[in-house]
């Protein structure tokens, strides 16, 4: 049903945006709608972005973060990021949904009857903009989302401005919260598949996003006062019932996409040796949820493969490696499109506390975050897990390493989050890929797609020049 609504919404958008002013005056039917209902737009943006980025997370993000390894069609896994194959091109996912979200935001700010949508639209804009700029760095932003009413060759905004300027990520989160708090009408928020119309849920989502965004840029500016204020308020996600997620199903059309594709595509990705080497020493029972014992195992063991093999001269027996767990194909009803969660928020706060950015007990926040992450993945927390190798101050590790590693484990298929966190912190320690096409370097940004060079040449050329020729080894602003 959601896909039917999405297709209908797109048709309506094309009809509404493709007409000239005079044509509309002559041919408008006063008895038929000529714009998309905001409830359909909100549902469309949430579902399309969540579904597509979950797929991207499985087939591309998990390769960069080394949760999984690709057996074939694996130029991306070998870090030829300008050669996406089964995935690895999130640029249009962001821009299509940011433009649709902008239509929703304009409706909400223009028509009082749609005012309830302003806060959620501002928060979604901030959420998607953060994901976009964290991957690519400087990107078209301030001129990019107005369709036929704006420029078709938008300038590239600096990442620092996308985060900090008026109309940027943090500003829009603040404005989104204010719009919700100032909303006094009784018209409900419809089409909301994240919080079922609960505006308090959107405020907690926004505050949790602020915690994440502030932590991400904390190496560049002092964010301690802002972080402390949010933590002291307690108005952020604190239980899995408050997570910003929606559920996939076991039936079409809303099954996880990998459940719909041919088995060969699904079996093209297996457990990464990096993830095996992290989870097995931790005695982390979530591995049984994420992966299956390899077919040739004799005692239910798991076996991972080094990332980035040269498939042309490497013989691989699929039965010797662990495939993805049943939640990603046979039973996707317990799988979510994950925007942000309470467990990630607690782990972000734990890192902030450990670094002295807030006054709080980092160990307690860490242990709460880990417990919530096990609960989220429907896996009982072993009684000795937090006193063994995964302990906050376990021998041979640092608390920050433990915190970020736990975020990395639980964020499997959540877009490109594990890779972004690795770039920001250096944790967990990823392995060199087997047959690198990037001179043995782990990339630190996604490249601008080739379409930008063709369609937005002048602005692209400047952005490429600023990134050493659109290099995947040129760090983004918060990583400099």
Coordinates of C-alpha atoms in Angstrom, one line a residue:
X1 CA 0.0 0.0 0.0
X2 CA 2.9 2.4 0.9
X3 CA 4.4 1.8 -2.6
X4 CA 1.1 2.6 -4.2
X5 CA 0.8 5.8 -2.3
X6 CA 4.4 6.7 -3.2
X7 CA 3.8 6.2 -6.9
X8 CA 0.5 8.2 -6.7
X9 CA 2.4 11.0 -4.9
X10 CA 5.1 11.1 -7.6
X11 CA 2.5 11.3 -10.4
X12 CA 0.8 14.1 -8.6
X13 CA 4.2 15.9 -8.1
X14 CA 5.0 15.6 -11.8
X15 CA 1.6 16.9 -12.8
X16 CA 1.8 19.8 -10.3
X17 CA 5.3 20.9 -11.2
X18 CA 5.1 20.5 -15.0
X19 CA 2.6 23.2 -15.7
X20 CA 3.1 26.8 -16.6
X21 CA 1.2 29.6 -14.8
X22 CA -1.0 30.3 -17.8
X23 CA -1.7 26.7 -18.5
X24 CA -2.9 26.3 -14.9
X25 CA -5.2 29.3 -15.1
X26 CA -6.9 27.9 -18.2
X27 CA -7.0 24.2 -17.3
X28 CA -7.4 23.9 -13.5
X29 CA -10.3 21.8 -12.5
X30 CA -11.8 23.5 -9.4
X31 CA -13.2 20.2 -8.2
X32 CA -9.9 18.2 -8.3
X33 CA -6.8 18.6 -6.1
X34 CA -3.7 20.2 -7.8
X35 CA -1.1 19.5 -5.1
X36 CA 0.0 16.5 -3.1
X37 CA -1.6 16.1 0.3
X38 CA 1.0 16.7 3.1
X39 CA 0.2 13.4 4.7
X40 CA 1.1 11.6 1.5
X41 CA 4.3 13.6 1.2
X42 CA 5.4 12.9 4.7
X43 CA 4.7 9.2 4.4
X44 CA 6.5 9.1 1.0
X45 CA 9.6 10.8 2.2
X46 CA 10.0 8.7 5.4
X47 CA 9.3 5.4 3.6
X48 CA 11.3 6.0 0.5
X49 CA 14.4 7.3 2.3
X50 CA 14.2 4.6 5.0
X51 CA 13.7 1.8 2.5
X52 CA 16.4 2.9 0.0
X53 CA 19.0 3.7 2.6
X54 CA 18.4 0.3 4.4
X55 CA 19.2 -1.3 1.0
X56 CA 22.2 0.9 0.5
X57 CA 23.3 0.1 4.0
X58 CA 23.3 -3.6 3.3
X59 CA 25.0 -3.6 -0.2
X60 CA 27.3 -0.6 0.1
X61 CA 27.5 0.9 3.6
X62 CA 28.3 -2.4 5.2
X63 CA 31.2 -2.9 2.8
X64 CA 32.8 0.4 3.7
X65 CA 32.2 -0.2 7.4
X66 CA 33.4 -3.8 7.0
X67 CA 30.4 -5.5 8.5
X68 CA 30.1 -7.5 5.3
X69 CA 32.3 -8.5 2.3
X70 CA 31.2 -8.7 -1.3
X71 CA 32.2 -11.8 -3.3
X72 CA 31.6 -10.5 -6.8
X73 CA 30.6 -7.2 -8.4
X74 CA 32.8 -5.8 -5.7
X75 CA 34.6 -2.8 -7.2
X76 CA 33.0 -0.8 -4.4
X77 CA 34.3 -3.2 -1.7
X78 CA 37.8 -2.7 -3.3
X79 CA 37.2 1.1 -2.8
X80 CA 36.6 2.1 -6.4
X81 CA 33.8 4.3 -5.0
X82 CA 33.3 6.0 -8.4
X83 CA 32.1 2.6 -9.8
X84 CA 28.9 1.8 -7.9
X85 CA 27.5 -1.6 -8.8
X86 CA 24.7 -3.3 -6.7
X87 CA 24.6 -0.1 -4.6
X88 CA 26.9 2.8 -3.6
X89 CA 25.1 5.7 -5.1
X90 CA 23.1 7.4 -2.3
X91 CA 23.3 10.9 -3.9
X92 CA 19.9 10.7 -5.7
X93 CA 18.2 9.1 -2.6
X94 CA 19.1 12.2 -0.6
X95 CA 18.2 14.8 -3.2
X96 CA 14.9 13.3 -4.4
X97 CA 13.7 13.1 -0.8
X98 CA 15.1 16.4 0.3
X99 CA 13.3 18.0 -2.6
X100 CA 10.0 16.3 -1.8
X101 CA 10.4 17.3 1.8
X102 CA 10.9 20.9 0.7
X103 CA 7.5 20.8 -0.9
X104 CA 6.1 19.6 2.3
X105 CA 7.9 22.3 4.3
X106 CA 6.7 25.0 1.9
X107 CA 3.1 23.8 2.2
X108 CA 3.4 23.8 6.0
X109 CA 4.8 27.3 6.1
X110 CA 2.3 28.7 3.6
X111 CA -1.0 27.2 4.6
X112 CA -2.2 27.3 8.3
X113 CA -4.2 24.1 7.9
X114 CA -0.9 22.3 7.2
X115 CA 1.1 24.0 10.0
X116 CA 1.4 20.7 12.0
X117 CA 3.8 19.4 9.4
X118 CA 6.3 22.3 9.7
X119 CA 8.2 20.8 12.7
X120 CA 8.6 17.3 11.3
X121 CA 9.6 18.6 7.8
X122 CA 12.3 20.8 9.4
X123 CA 13.6 17.9 11.4
X124 CA 13.6 15.5 8.4
X125 CA 15.4 18.2 6.4
X126 CA 18.1 18.4 9.1
X127 CA 18.3 14.6 9.4
X128 CA 18.8 14.0 5.7
X129 CA 21.1 17.0 5.2
X130 CA 23.4 15.6 8.0
X131 CA 23.5 12.2 6.3
X132 CA 24.3 13.8 2.9
X133 CA 27.1 16.1 4.0
X134 CA 28.7 13.6 6.3
X135 CA 29.2 11.3 3.3
X136 CA 30.2 13.9 0.7
X137 CA 31.4 17.0 2.5
X138 CA 30.5 20.3 0.7
X139 CA 27.3 19.7 -1.3
X140 CA 24.5 21.7 -3.0
X141 CA 22.2 22.8 -0.2
X142 CA 20.9 26.3 0.2
X143 CA 19.9 26.5 -3.5
X144 CA 19.2 22.9 -4.1
X145 CA 15.7 21.9 -3.1
X146 CA 13.3 24.3 -4.7
X147 CA 12.7 22.4 -8.0
X148 CA 11.2 24.5 -10.7
X149 CA 11.2 27.6 -8.4
X150 CA 14.9 27.5 -7.9
X151 CA 18.2 27.2 -9.8
X152 CA 19.0 24.0 -11.7
X153 CA 22.7 24.5 -11.1
X154 CA 22.9 25.1 -7.3
X155 CA 26.1 26.1 -5.6
X156 CA 28.0 23.8 -3.2
X157 CA 27.7 25.0 0.4
X158 CA 30.5 24.5 2.8
X159 CA 29.9 21.7 5.3
X160 CA 30.6 24.0 8.2
X161 CA 27.7 26.3 7.0
X162 CA 25.4 23.3 6.4
X163 CA 25.9 22.5 10.0
X164 CA 26.1 25.9 11.6
X165 CA 24.5 28.6 9.4
X166 CA 20.9 29.9 9.5
X167 CA 18.8 27.3 7.8
X168 CA 21.4 24.6 8.5
X169 CA 21.2 21.4 10.4
X170 CA 21.3 22.7 14.0
X171 CA 19.2 25.7 13.2
X172 CA 16.5 23.6 11.5
X173 CA 16.4 21.2 14.5
X174 CA 15.9 24.2 16.8
X175 CA 13.2 25.6 14.5
X176 CA 11.5 22.3 14.2
X177 CA 11.3 21.9 17.9
X178 CA 10.0 25.5 18.3
X179 CA 7.4 24.9 15.5
X180 CA 6.1 21.8 17.4
X181 CA 6.0 23.5 20.8
X182 CA 4.2 26.6 19.3
X183 CA 1.6 24.5 17.5
X184 CA -1.8 25.1 19.2
X185 CA -4.2 23.8 16.6
X186 CA -6.0 20.4 16.9
X187 CA -5.4 19.1 13.4
X188 CA -3.4 15.8 13.7
X189 CA -0.2 14.9 12.0
X190 CA -1.1 12.2 9.5
X191 CA 1.2 10.0 7.3
X192 CA 3.7 9.7 10.2
X193 CA 5.1 6.2 10.1
X194 CA 7.8 7.0 12.6
X195 CA 5.8 8.2 15.6
X196 CA 2.2 7.7 14.5
X197 CA 1.4 11.4 14.9
X198 CA 3.0 11.8 18.3
X199 CA 4.6 15.3 18.2
X200 CA 6.5 14.7 21.5
X201 CA 8.2 11.8 19.7
X202 CA 9.4 14.2 17.1
X203 CA 10.8 16.6 19.7
X204 CA 12.8 13.7 21.3
X205 CA 14.0 12.7 17.9
X206 CA 15.2 16.2 17.2
X207 CA 17.0 16.5 20.5
X208 CA 18.6 13.1 19.9
X209 CA 19.7 14.3 16.5
X210 CA 21.2 17.4 18.1
X211 CA 23.2 15.2 20.4
X212 CA 24.5 13.3 17.5
X213 CA 25.2 16.3 15.3
X214 CA 27.0 18.2 18.1
X215 CA 29.1 15.2 18.9
X216 CA 30.1 14.8 15.3
X217 CA 31.4 18.4 15.0
X218 CA 32.8 18.5 18.6
X219 CA 36.4 18.3 17.2
X220 CA 35.9 21.6 15.5
X221 CA 33.9 23.8 17.9
X222 CA 33.0 23.8 21.6
X223 CA 29.6 22.1 21.9
X224 CA 29.7 21.3 25.6
X225 CA 27.1 23.9 26.7
X226 CA 24.6 22.8 24.1
X227 CA 25.1 19.1 24.9
X228 CA 24.8 19.6 28.6
X229 CA 21.5 21.5 28.2
X230 CA 20.0 18.7 26.2
X231 CA 21.2 16.0 28.6
X232 CA 20.0 17.9 31.6
X233 CA 16.6 18.3 30.1
X234 CA 16.1 14.5 29.7
X235 CA 14.0 15.2 26.6
X236 CA 15.6 12.8 24.3
X237 CA 15.1 9.1 23.3
X238 CA 15.5 6.9 26.4
X239 CA 13.7 3.7 25.5
X240 CA 13.3 1.6 22.3
X241 CA 9.7 2.5 22.3
X242 CA 10.8 6.0 21.4
X243 CA 13.0 5.0 18.5
X244 CA 12.7 6.7 15.1
X245 CA 12.1 3.5 13.1
X246 CA 9.5 1.8 10.9
X247 CA 9.1 -1.9 10.5
X248 CA 9.5 -3.9 7.4
X249 CA 7.0 -6.8 6.9
X250 CA 7.1 -10.4 5.6
X251 CA 4.9 -9.7 2.7
X252 CA 5.1 -7.5 -0.4
X253 CA 5.3 -4.7 -1.1
X254 CA 6.9 -3.7 2.3
X255 CA 9.4 -6.5 2.8
X256 CA 13.1 -5.6 3.0
X257 CA 14.4 -5.3 -0.5
X258 CA 17.0 -8.0 -0.3
X259 CA 14.2 -10.4 0.5
X260 CA 12.7 -9.7 -2.9
X261 CA 15.8 -10.0 -5.0
X262 CA 17.2 -13.2 -6.5
X263 CA 19.2 -15.4 -4.2
X264 CA 22.4 -14.7 -6.0
X265 CA 22.3 -11.0 -5.1
X266 CA 21.6 -11.9 -1.5
X267 CA 24.3 -14.4 -1.3
X268 CA 26.9 -12.0 -2.8
X269 CA 27.6 -10.6 0.6
X270 CA 29.0 -12.5 3.6
X271 CA 30.3 -11.9 7.0
X272 CA 33.4 -9.7 7.0
X273 CA 36.6 -10.9 8.7
X274 CA 36.7 -7.6 10.5
X275 CA 33.3 -8.1 12.1
X276 CA 34.1 -11.7 12.9
X277 CA 37.3 -10.7 14.6
X278 CA 35.4 -8.1 16.7
X279 CA 32.3 -10.0 17.7
X280 CA 33.7 -13.4 18.4
X281 CA 36.2 -12.3 21.1
X282 CA 33.4 -10.3 22.7
X283 CA 31.3 -13.4 22.9
X284 CA 28.6 -11.2 21.3
X285 CA 25.5 -13.3 20.8
X286 CA 24.1 -10.9 18.3
X287 CA 26.2 -12.5 15.6
X288 CA 23.6 -15.3 15.5
X289 CA 21.0 -12.6 14.6
X290 CA 23.2 -10.9 12.0
X291 CA 24.7 -14.0 10.3
X292 CA 24.3 -17.7 9.9
X293 CA 26.9 -20.4 10.7
X294 CA 28.8 -21.2 7.5
X295 CA 27.4 -24.3 5.7
X296 CA 30.5 -26.4 6.1
X297 CA 30.9 -25.7 9.8
X298 CA 30.9 -28.7 12.1
X299 CA 29.8 -26.9 15.3
X300 CA 27.8 -23.9 14.3
X301 CA 30.9 -21.7 13.8
X302 CA 31.0 -18.4 11.9
X303 CA 33.6 -17.5 9.3
X304 CA 34.3 -14.2 7.7
X305 CA 36.1 -13.1 4.6
X306 CA 38.6 -10.3 4.2
X307 CA 37.1 -7.3 2.4
X308 CA 38.0 -6.4 -1.2
X309 CA 39.1 -9.6 -2.8
X310 CA 40.0 -9.7 -6.4
X311 CA 37.2 -11.9 -7.6
X312 CA 38.8 -12.5 -11.0
X313 CA 41.7 -14.6 -9.5
X314 CA 40.3 -15.7 -6.1
X315 CA 38.4 -18.9 -5.7
X316 CA 35.7 -18.7 -3.1
X317 CA 33.5 -21.5 -1.8
X318 CA 30.3 -19.9 -0.5
X319 CA 29.8 -22.8 1.9
X320 CA 32.9 -21.7 3.8
X321 CA 31.5 -18.3 4.7
X322 CA 28.7 -17.0 6.9
X323 CA 25.7 -15.6 5.0
X324 CA 23.4 -12.8 6.4
X325 CA 20.9 -13.9 9.0
X326 CA 17.3 -14.8 8.3
X327 CA 16.0 -11.4 9.4
X328 CA 17.4 -10.0 6.2
X329 CA 15.6 -12.4 3.8
X330 CA 13.3 -15.1 5.2
X331 CA 11.8 -13.1 8.1
X332 CA 12.1 -9.4 7.7
X333 CA 9.2 -8.6 10.0
X334 CA 11.6 -8.0 12.8
X335 CA 13.8 -5.7 10.7
X336 CA 13.5 -1.9 10.9
X337 CA 14.4 1.0 8.8
X338 CA 16.5 2.8 11.4
X339 CA 16.7 6.6 11.5
X340 CA 17.9 7.0 15.1
X341 CA 17.5 5.0 18.3
X342 CA 17.7 5.3 22.1
X343 CA 20.7 2.9 22.2
X344 CA 22.6 5.1 19.8
X345 CA 21.7 8.2 21.8
X346 CA 22.9 6.7 25.0
X347 CA 26.2 5.7 23.4
X348 CA 26.6 9.2 22.0
X349 CA 26.0 10.6 25.5
X350 CA 28.5 8.1 26.9
X351 CA 31.1 9.3 24.5
X352 CA 30.3 12.9 25.3
X353 CA 30.6 12.2 29.1
X354 CA 33.9 10.3 28.6
X355 CA 35.4 13.3 26.7
X356 CA 34.2 15.8 29.3
X357 CA 31.6 17.4 27.1
X358 CA 28.9 16.7 29.6
X359 CA 28.8 16.0 33.3
X360 CA 27.5 12.5 33.6
X361 CA 28.5 8.9 34.4
X362 CA 30.0 7.6 31.1
X363 CA 30.0 4.0 32.3
X364 CA 26.3 4.0 33.2
X365 CA 25.4 5.6 29.9
X366 CA 27.5 3.0 28.1
X367 CA 25.9 0.1 29.8
X368 CA 22.4 1.4 29.3
X369 CA 23.2 1.9 25.6
X370 CA 24.5 -1.6 25.2
X371 CA 21.6 -3.2 27.0
X372 CA 19.1 -1.2 24.8
X373 CA 21.0 -2.3 21.7
X374 CA 20.7 -6.0 22.6
X375 CA 17.0 -5.4 23.3
X376 CA 16.6 -3.7 19.9
X377 CA 18.1 -6.7 18.1
X378 CA 15.8 -9.1 20.0
X379 CA 18.8 -10.8 21.7
X380 CA 19.1 -11.4 25.4
X381 CA 22.1 -9.6 27.0
X382 CA 24.5 -12.3 28.4
X383 CA 24.9 -11.8 32.2
X384 CA 28.6 -11.5 31.9
X385 CA 28.8 -9.4 28.7
X386 CA 29.4 -6.1 30.4
X387 CA 32.0 -7.5 32.8
X388 CA 34.0 -9.4 30.1
X389 CA 35.8 -8.2 27.0
X390 CA 33.0 -5.7 26.3
X391 CA 33.4 -4.0 29.7
X392 CA 33.6 -0.3 29.7
X393 CA 37.3 -0.3 30.8
X394 CA 38.3 -3.8 29.6
X395 CA 42.0 -4.4 29.3
X396 CA 43.6 -3.5 26.1
X397 CA 40.9 -1.0 25.1
X398 CA 39.8 2.6 25.9
X399 CA 36.3 3.6 27.0
X400 CA 35.9 5.6 23.8
X401 CA 36.9 2.6 21.7
X402 CA 34.4 0.4 23.5
X403 CA 31.6 3.0 23.1
X404 CA 32.2 3.5 19.3
X405 CA 32.7 -0.2 18.7
X406 CA 29.3 -0.9 20.3
X407 CA 27.7 1.8 18.1
X408 CA 29.4 0.2 15.1
X409 CA 28.1 -3.3 15.9
X410 CA 24.5 -2.3 16.4
X411 CA 24.4 0.0 13.4
X412 CA 24.7 -2.8 10.9
X413 CA 22.7 -1.9 7.6
X414 CA 22.0 1.6 9.0
X415 CA 23.2 3.4 5.9
X416 CA 26.8 4.3 6.1
X417 CA 26.9 5.1 9.9
X418 CA 29.6 2.6 10.8
X419 CA 32.0 4.1 8.2
X420 CA 31.2 7.7 9.2
X421 CA 31.9 6.9 12.9
X422 CA 35.2 5.2 11.9
X423 CA 36.3 8.3 10.0
X424 CA 35.4 10.5 12.9
X425 CA 37.1 8.4 15.7
X426 CA 39.3 5.7 14.1
X427 CA 37.2 3.0 15.8
X428 CA 36.8 0.2 15.4
X429 CA 40.1 -0.5 13.7
X430 CA 39.3 -1.6 10.2
X431 CA 41.5 -3.9 8.1
X432 CA 43.3 -3.1 4.8
X433 CA 41.3 -4.6 2.0
X434 CA 42.7 -7.6 0.1
X435 CA 43.0 -6.0 -3.4
X436 CA 42.6 -2.3 -2.9
X437 CA 41.9 0.0 -5.9
X438 CA 42.7 3.0 -3.7
X439 CA 46.4 2.5 -3.0
X440 CA 45.6 0.6 0.2
X441 CA 43.9 3.6 1.8
X442 CA 40.5 3.5 3.5
X443 CA 38.3 6.2 1.9
X444 CA 37.3 9.2 4.0
X445 CA 34.5 10.6 1.8
X446 CA 32.1 9.6 -1.0
X447 CA 32.9 11.0 -4.4
X448 CA 30.5 13.4 -6.2
X449 CA 28.6 11.4 -8.9
X450 CA 29.4 11.7 -12.6
X451 CA 26.0 13.3 -13.2
X452 CA 27.1 16.4 -11.3
X453 CA 30.0 17.0 -13.7
X454 CA 27.6 16.8 -16.6
X455 CA 24.6 18.7 -15.2
X456 CA 26.2 21.2 -12.8
X457 CA 29.6 21.6 -14.3
X458 CA 30.8 25.0 -13.0
X459 CA 29.9 24.3 -9.4
X460 CA 31.0 20.7 -9.6
X461 CA 34.4 21.8 -11.0
X462 CA 34.9 24.2 -8.0
X463 CA 33.9 21.5 -5.5
X464 CA 36.1 19.0 -7.2
X465 CA 39.0 21.4 -7.0
X466 CA 38.4 21.9 -3.3
X467 CA 38.6 18.2 -2.7
X468 CA 41.8 17.5 -4.7
X469 CA 40.0 16.4 -7.8
X470 CA 37.0 14.9 -6.1
X471 CA 39.3 12.6 -4.2
X472 CA 37.8 9.9 -1.8
X473 CA 40.9 10.5 0.4
X474 CA 40.2 14.2 1.1
X475 CA 38.6 14.6 4.5
X476 CA 35.4 16.5 5.2
X477 CA 35.4 19.6 7.4
X478 CA 34.7 17.9 10.8
X479 CA 37.4 15.3 10.0
X480 CA 40.2 17.7 9.1

